[in-house]
PDB file of C-alpha atoms and ligand atoms in Angstrom:
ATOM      1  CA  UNK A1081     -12.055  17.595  -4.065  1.00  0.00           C
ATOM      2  CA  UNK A1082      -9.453  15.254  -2.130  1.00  0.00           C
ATOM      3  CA  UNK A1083     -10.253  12.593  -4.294  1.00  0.00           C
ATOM      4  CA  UNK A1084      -9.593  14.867  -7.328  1.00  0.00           C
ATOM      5  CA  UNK A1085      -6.306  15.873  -6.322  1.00  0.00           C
ATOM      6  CA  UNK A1086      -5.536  12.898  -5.520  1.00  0.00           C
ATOM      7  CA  UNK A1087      -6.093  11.296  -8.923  1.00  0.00           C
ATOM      8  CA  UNK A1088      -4.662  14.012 -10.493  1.00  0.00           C
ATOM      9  CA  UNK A1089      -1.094  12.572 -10.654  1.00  0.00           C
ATOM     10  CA  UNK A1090      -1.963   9.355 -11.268  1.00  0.00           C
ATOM     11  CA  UNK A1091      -3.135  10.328 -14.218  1.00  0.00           C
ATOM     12  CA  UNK A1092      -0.488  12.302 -15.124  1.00  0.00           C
ATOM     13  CA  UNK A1093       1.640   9.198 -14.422  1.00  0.00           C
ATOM     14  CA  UNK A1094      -0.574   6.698 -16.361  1.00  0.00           C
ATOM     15  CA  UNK A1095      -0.246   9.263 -19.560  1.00  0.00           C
ATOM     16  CA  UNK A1096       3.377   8.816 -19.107  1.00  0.00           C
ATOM     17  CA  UNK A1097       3.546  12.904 -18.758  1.00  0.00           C
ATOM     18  CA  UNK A1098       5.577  12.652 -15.398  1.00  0.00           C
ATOM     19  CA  UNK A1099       8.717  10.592 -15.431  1.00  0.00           C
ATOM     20  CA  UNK A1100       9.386   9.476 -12.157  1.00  0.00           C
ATOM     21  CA  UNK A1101      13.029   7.242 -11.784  1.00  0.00           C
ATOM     22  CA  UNK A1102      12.179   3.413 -11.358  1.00  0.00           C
ATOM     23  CA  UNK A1103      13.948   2.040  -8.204  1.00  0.00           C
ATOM     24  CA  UNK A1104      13.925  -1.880  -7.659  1.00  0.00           C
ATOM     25  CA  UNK A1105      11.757  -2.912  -4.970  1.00  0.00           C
ATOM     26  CA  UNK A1106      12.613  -6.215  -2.982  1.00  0.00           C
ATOM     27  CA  UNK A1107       9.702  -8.468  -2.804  1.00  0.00           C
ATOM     28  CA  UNK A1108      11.646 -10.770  -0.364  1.00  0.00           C
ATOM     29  CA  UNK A1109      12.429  -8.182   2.363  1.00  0.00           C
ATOM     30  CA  UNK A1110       8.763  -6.775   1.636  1.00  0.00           C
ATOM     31  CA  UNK A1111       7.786 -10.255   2.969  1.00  0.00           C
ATOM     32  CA  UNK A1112       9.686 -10.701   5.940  1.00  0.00           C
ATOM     33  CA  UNK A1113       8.360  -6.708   6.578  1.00  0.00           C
ATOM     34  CA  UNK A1114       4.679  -7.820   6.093  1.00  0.00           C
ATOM     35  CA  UNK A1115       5.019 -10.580   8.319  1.00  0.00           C
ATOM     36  CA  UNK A1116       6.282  -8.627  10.839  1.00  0.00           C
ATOM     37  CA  UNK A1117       4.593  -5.632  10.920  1.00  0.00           C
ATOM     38  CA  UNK A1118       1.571  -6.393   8.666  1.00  0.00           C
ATOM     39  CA  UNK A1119      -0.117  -9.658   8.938  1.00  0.00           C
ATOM     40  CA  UNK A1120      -1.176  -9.681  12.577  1.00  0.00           C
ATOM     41  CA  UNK A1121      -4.026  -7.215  11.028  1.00  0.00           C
ATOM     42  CA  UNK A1122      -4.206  -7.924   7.214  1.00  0.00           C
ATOM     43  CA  UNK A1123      -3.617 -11.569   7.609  1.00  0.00           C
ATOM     44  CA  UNK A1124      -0.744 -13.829   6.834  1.00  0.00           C
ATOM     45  CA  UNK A1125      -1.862 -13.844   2.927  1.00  0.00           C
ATOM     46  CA  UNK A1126      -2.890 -10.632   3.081  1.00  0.00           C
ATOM     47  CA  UNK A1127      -6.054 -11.500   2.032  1.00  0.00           C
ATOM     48  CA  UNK A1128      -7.603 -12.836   5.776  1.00  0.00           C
ATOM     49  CA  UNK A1129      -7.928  -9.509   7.756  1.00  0.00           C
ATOM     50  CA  UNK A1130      -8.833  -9.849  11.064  1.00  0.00           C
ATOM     51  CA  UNK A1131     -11.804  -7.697  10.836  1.00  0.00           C
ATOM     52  CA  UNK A1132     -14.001  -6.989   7.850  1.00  0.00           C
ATOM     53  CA  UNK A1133     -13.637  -3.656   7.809  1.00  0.00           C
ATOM     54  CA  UNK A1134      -9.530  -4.189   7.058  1.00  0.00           C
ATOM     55  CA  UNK A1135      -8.892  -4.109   3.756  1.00  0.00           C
ATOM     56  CA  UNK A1136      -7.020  -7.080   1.921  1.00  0.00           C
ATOM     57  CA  UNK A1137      -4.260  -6.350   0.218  1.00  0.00           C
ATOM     58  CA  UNK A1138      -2.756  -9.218  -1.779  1.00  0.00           C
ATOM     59  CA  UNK A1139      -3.171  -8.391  -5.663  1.00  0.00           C
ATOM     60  CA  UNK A1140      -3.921  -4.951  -5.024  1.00  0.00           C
ATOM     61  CA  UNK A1141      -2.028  -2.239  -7.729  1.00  0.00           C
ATOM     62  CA  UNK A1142       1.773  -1.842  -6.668  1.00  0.00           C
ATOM     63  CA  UNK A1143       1.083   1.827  -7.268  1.00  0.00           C
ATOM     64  CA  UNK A1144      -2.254   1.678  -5.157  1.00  0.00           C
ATOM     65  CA  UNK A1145      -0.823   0.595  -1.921  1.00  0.00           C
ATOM     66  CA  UNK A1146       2.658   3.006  -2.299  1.00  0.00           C
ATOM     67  CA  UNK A1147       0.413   5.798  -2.733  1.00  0.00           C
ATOM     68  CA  UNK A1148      -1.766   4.382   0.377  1.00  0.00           C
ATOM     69  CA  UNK A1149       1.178   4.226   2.594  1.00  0.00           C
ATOM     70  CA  UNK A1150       3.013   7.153   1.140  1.00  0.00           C
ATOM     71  CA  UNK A1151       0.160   9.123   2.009  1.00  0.00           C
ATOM     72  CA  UNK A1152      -0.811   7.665   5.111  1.00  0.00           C
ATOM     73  CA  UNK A1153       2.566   8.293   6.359  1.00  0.00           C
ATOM     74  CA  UNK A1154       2.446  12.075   5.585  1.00  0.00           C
ATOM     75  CA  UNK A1155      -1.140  12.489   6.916  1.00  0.00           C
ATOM     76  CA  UNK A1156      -2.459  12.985   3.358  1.00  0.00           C
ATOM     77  CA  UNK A1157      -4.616  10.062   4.063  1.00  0.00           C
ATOM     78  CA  UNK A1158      -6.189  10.287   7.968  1.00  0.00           C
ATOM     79  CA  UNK A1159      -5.936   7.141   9.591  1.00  0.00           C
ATOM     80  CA  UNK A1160      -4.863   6.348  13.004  1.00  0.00           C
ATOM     81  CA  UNK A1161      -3.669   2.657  12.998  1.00  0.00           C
ATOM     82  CA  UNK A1162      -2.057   3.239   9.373  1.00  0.00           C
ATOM     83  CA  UNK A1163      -0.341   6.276  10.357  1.00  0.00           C
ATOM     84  CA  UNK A1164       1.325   5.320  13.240  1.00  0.00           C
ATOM     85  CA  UNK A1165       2.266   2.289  11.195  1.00  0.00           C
ATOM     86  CA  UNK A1166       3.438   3.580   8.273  1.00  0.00           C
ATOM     87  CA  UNK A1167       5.279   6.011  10.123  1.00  0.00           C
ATOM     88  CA  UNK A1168       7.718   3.677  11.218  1.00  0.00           C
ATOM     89  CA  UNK A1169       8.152   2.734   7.427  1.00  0.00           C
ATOM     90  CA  UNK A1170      11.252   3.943   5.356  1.00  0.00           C
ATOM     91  CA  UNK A1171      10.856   4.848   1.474  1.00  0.00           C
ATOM     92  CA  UNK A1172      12.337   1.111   0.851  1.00  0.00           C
ATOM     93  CA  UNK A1173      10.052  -0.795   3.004  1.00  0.00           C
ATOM     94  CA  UNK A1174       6.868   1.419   1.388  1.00  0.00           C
ATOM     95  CA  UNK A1175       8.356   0.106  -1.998  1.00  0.00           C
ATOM     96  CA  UNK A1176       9.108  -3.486  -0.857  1.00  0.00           C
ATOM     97  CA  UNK A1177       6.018  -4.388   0.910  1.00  0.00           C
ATOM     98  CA  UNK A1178       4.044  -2.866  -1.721  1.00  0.00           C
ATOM     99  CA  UNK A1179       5.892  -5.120  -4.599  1.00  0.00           C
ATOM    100  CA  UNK A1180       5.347  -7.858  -1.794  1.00  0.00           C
ATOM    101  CA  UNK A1181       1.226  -7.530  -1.449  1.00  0.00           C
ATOM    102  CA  UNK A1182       1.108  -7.082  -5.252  1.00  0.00           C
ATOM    103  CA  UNK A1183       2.713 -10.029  -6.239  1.00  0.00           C
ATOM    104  CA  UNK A1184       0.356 -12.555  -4.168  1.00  0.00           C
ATOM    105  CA  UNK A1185      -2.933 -13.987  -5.381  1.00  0.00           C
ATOM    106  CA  UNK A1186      -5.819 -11.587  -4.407  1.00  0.00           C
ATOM    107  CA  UNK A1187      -9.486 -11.717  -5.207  1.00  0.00           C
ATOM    108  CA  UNK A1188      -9.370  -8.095  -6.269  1.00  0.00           C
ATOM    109  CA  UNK A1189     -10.288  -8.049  -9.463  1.00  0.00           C
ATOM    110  CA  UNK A1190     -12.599  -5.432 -11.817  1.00  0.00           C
ATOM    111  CA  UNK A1191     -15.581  -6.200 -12.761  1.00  0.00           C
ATOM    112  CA  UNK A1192     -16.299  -5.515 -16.546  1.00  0.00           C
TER     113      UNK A1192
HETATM  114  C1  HEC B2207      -3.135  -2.683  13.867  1.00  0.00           C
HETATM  115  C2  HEC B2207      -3.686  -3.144  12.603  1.00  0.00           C
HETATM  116  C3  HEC B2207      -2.950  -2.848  11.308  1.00  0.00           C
HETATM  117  C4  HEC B2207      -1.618  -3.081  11.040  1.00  0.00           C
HETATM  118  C5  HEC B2207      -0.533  -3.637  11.963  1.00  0.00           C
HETATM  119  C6  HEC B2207      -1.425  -2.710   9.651  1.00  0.00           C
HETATM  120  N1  HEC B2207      -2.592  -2.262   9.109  1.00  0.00           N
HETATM  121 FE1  HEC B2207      -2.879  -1.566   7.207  1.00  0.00          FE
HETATM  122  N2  HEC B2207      -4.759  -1.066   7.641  1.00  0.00           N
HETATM  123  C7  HEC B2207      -5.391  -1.267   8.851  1.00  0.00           C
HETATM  124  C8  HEC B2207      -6.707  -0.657   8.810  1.00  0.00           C
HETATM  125  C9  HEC B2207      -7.729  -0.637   9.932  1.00  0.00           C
HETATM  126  C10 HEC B2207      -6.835  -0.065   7.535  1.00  0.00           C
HETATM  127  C11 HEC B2207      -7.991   0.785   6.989  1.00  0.00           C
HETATM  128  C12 HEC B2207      -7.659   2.231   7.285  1.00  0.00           C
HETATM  129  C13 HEC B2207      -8.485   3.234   6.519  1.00  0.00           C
HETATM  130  O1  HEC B2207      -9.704   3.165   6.572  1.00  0.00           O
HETATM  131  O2  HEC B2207      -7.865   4.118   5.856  1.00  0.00           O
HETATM  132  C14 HEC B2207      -5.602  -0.350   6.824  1.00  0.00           C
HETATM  133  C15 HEC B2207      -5.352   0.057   5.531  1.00  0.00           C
HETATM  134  C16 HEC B2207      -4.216  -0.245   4.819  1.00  0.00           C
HETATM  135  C17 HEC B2207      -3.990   0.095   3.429  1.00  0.00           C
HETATM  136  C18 HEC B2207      -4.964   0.812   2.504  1.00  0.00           C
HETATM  137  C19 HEC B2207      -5.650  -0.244   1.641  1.00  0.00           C
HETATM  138  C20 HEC B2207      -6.800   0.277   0.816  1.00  0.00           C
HETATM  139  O3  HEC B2207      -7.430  -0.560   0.134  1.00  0.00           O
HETATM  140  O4  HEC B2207      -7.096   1.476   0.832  1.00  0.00           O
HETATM  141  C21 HEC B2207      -2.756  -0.361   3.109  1.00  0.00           C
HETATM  142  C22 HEC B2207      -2.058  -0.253   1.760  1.00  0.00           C
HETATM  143  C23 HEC B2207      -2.207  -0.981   4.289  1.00  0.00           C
HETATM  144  N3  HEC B2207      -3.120  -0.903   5.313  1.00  0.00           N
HETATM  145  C24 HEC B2207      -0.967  -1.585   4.344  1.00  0.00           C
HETATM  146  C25 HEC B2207      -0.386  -2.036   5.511  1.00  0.00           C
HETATM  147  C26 HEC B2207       0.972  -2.485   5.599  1.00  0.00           C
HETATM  148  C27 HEC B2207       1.930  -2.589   4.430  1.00  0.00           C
HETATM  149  C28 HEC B2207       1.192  -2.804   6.906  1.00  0.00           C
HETATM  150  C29 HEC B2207       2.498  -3.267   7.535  1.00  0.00           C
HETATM  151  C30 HEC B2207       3.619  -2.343   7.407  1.00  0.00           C
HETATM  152  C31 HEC B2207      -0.041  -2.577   7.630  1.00  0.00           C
HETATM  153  N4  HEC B2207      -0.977  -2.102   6.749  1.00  0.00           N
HETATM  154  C32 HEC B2207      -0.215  -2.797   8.994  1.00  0.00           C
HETATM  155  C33 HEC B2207      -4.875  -1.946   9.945  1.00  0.00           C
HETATM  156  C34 HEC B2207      -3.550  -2.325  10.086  1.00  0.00           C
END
């Protein structure tokens, strides 16, 4: 049921039902943010995590990772390391560091 509700807006947002004002996100100051905050545990690329079980983040969806840390920093997504971290976020670093991790190379990719 979390998962559904979760997916429900992004749906609603994909079908272009919900307009939601586009603010400019700085993929310079997302960098210097990443490095940092980030990198020690996602890797300087954001693709080497330190540990497996850290997810990599370079090429991920902008919208993905804003919605990760969006919700991680209200507690809509449980996670003690992330929450503490992305509590210390403001709206523009959330936007920034997600345009950031987006635009670098990732092997993320779906499989078709
Ligand atoms: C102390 C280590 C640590 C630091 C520092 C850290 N992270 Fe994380 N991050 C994690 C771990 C561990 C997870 C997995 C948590 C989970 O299972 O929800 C994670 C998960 C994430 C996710 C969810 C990815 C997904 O695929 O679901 C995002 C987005 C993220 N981190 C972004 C960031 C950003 C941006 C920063 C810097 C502001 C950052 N993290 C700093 C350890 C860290």
């Amino acid at each position: 049921m979390i998962r559904f509700s979760r997916l429900v807006p992004v749906a609603l947002l994909g079908a272009g039902l919900v307009n939601v004002p586009v603010f400019a996100a700085n993929v310079e100051q997302g960098r210097v943010k990443a490095e940092q905050v980030c990198a020690a545990c996602h890797g300087k690329d954001g693709n080497t995590p330190i540990d497996p079980s850290y997810p990599r983040l370079a090429g991920q969806y902008k919208d993905f990772l804003e919605r990760a840390l969006l919700d991680y920093r209200s507690d809509a997504r449980k996670n003690p390391i992330m929450g503490a971290t992305a509590k210390q976020l403001t709206r523009d670093d959330v936007r920034n560091l997600a345009a950031y991790y987006a635009s670098l190379p990732g092997g993320l990719s779906v499989k078709k």
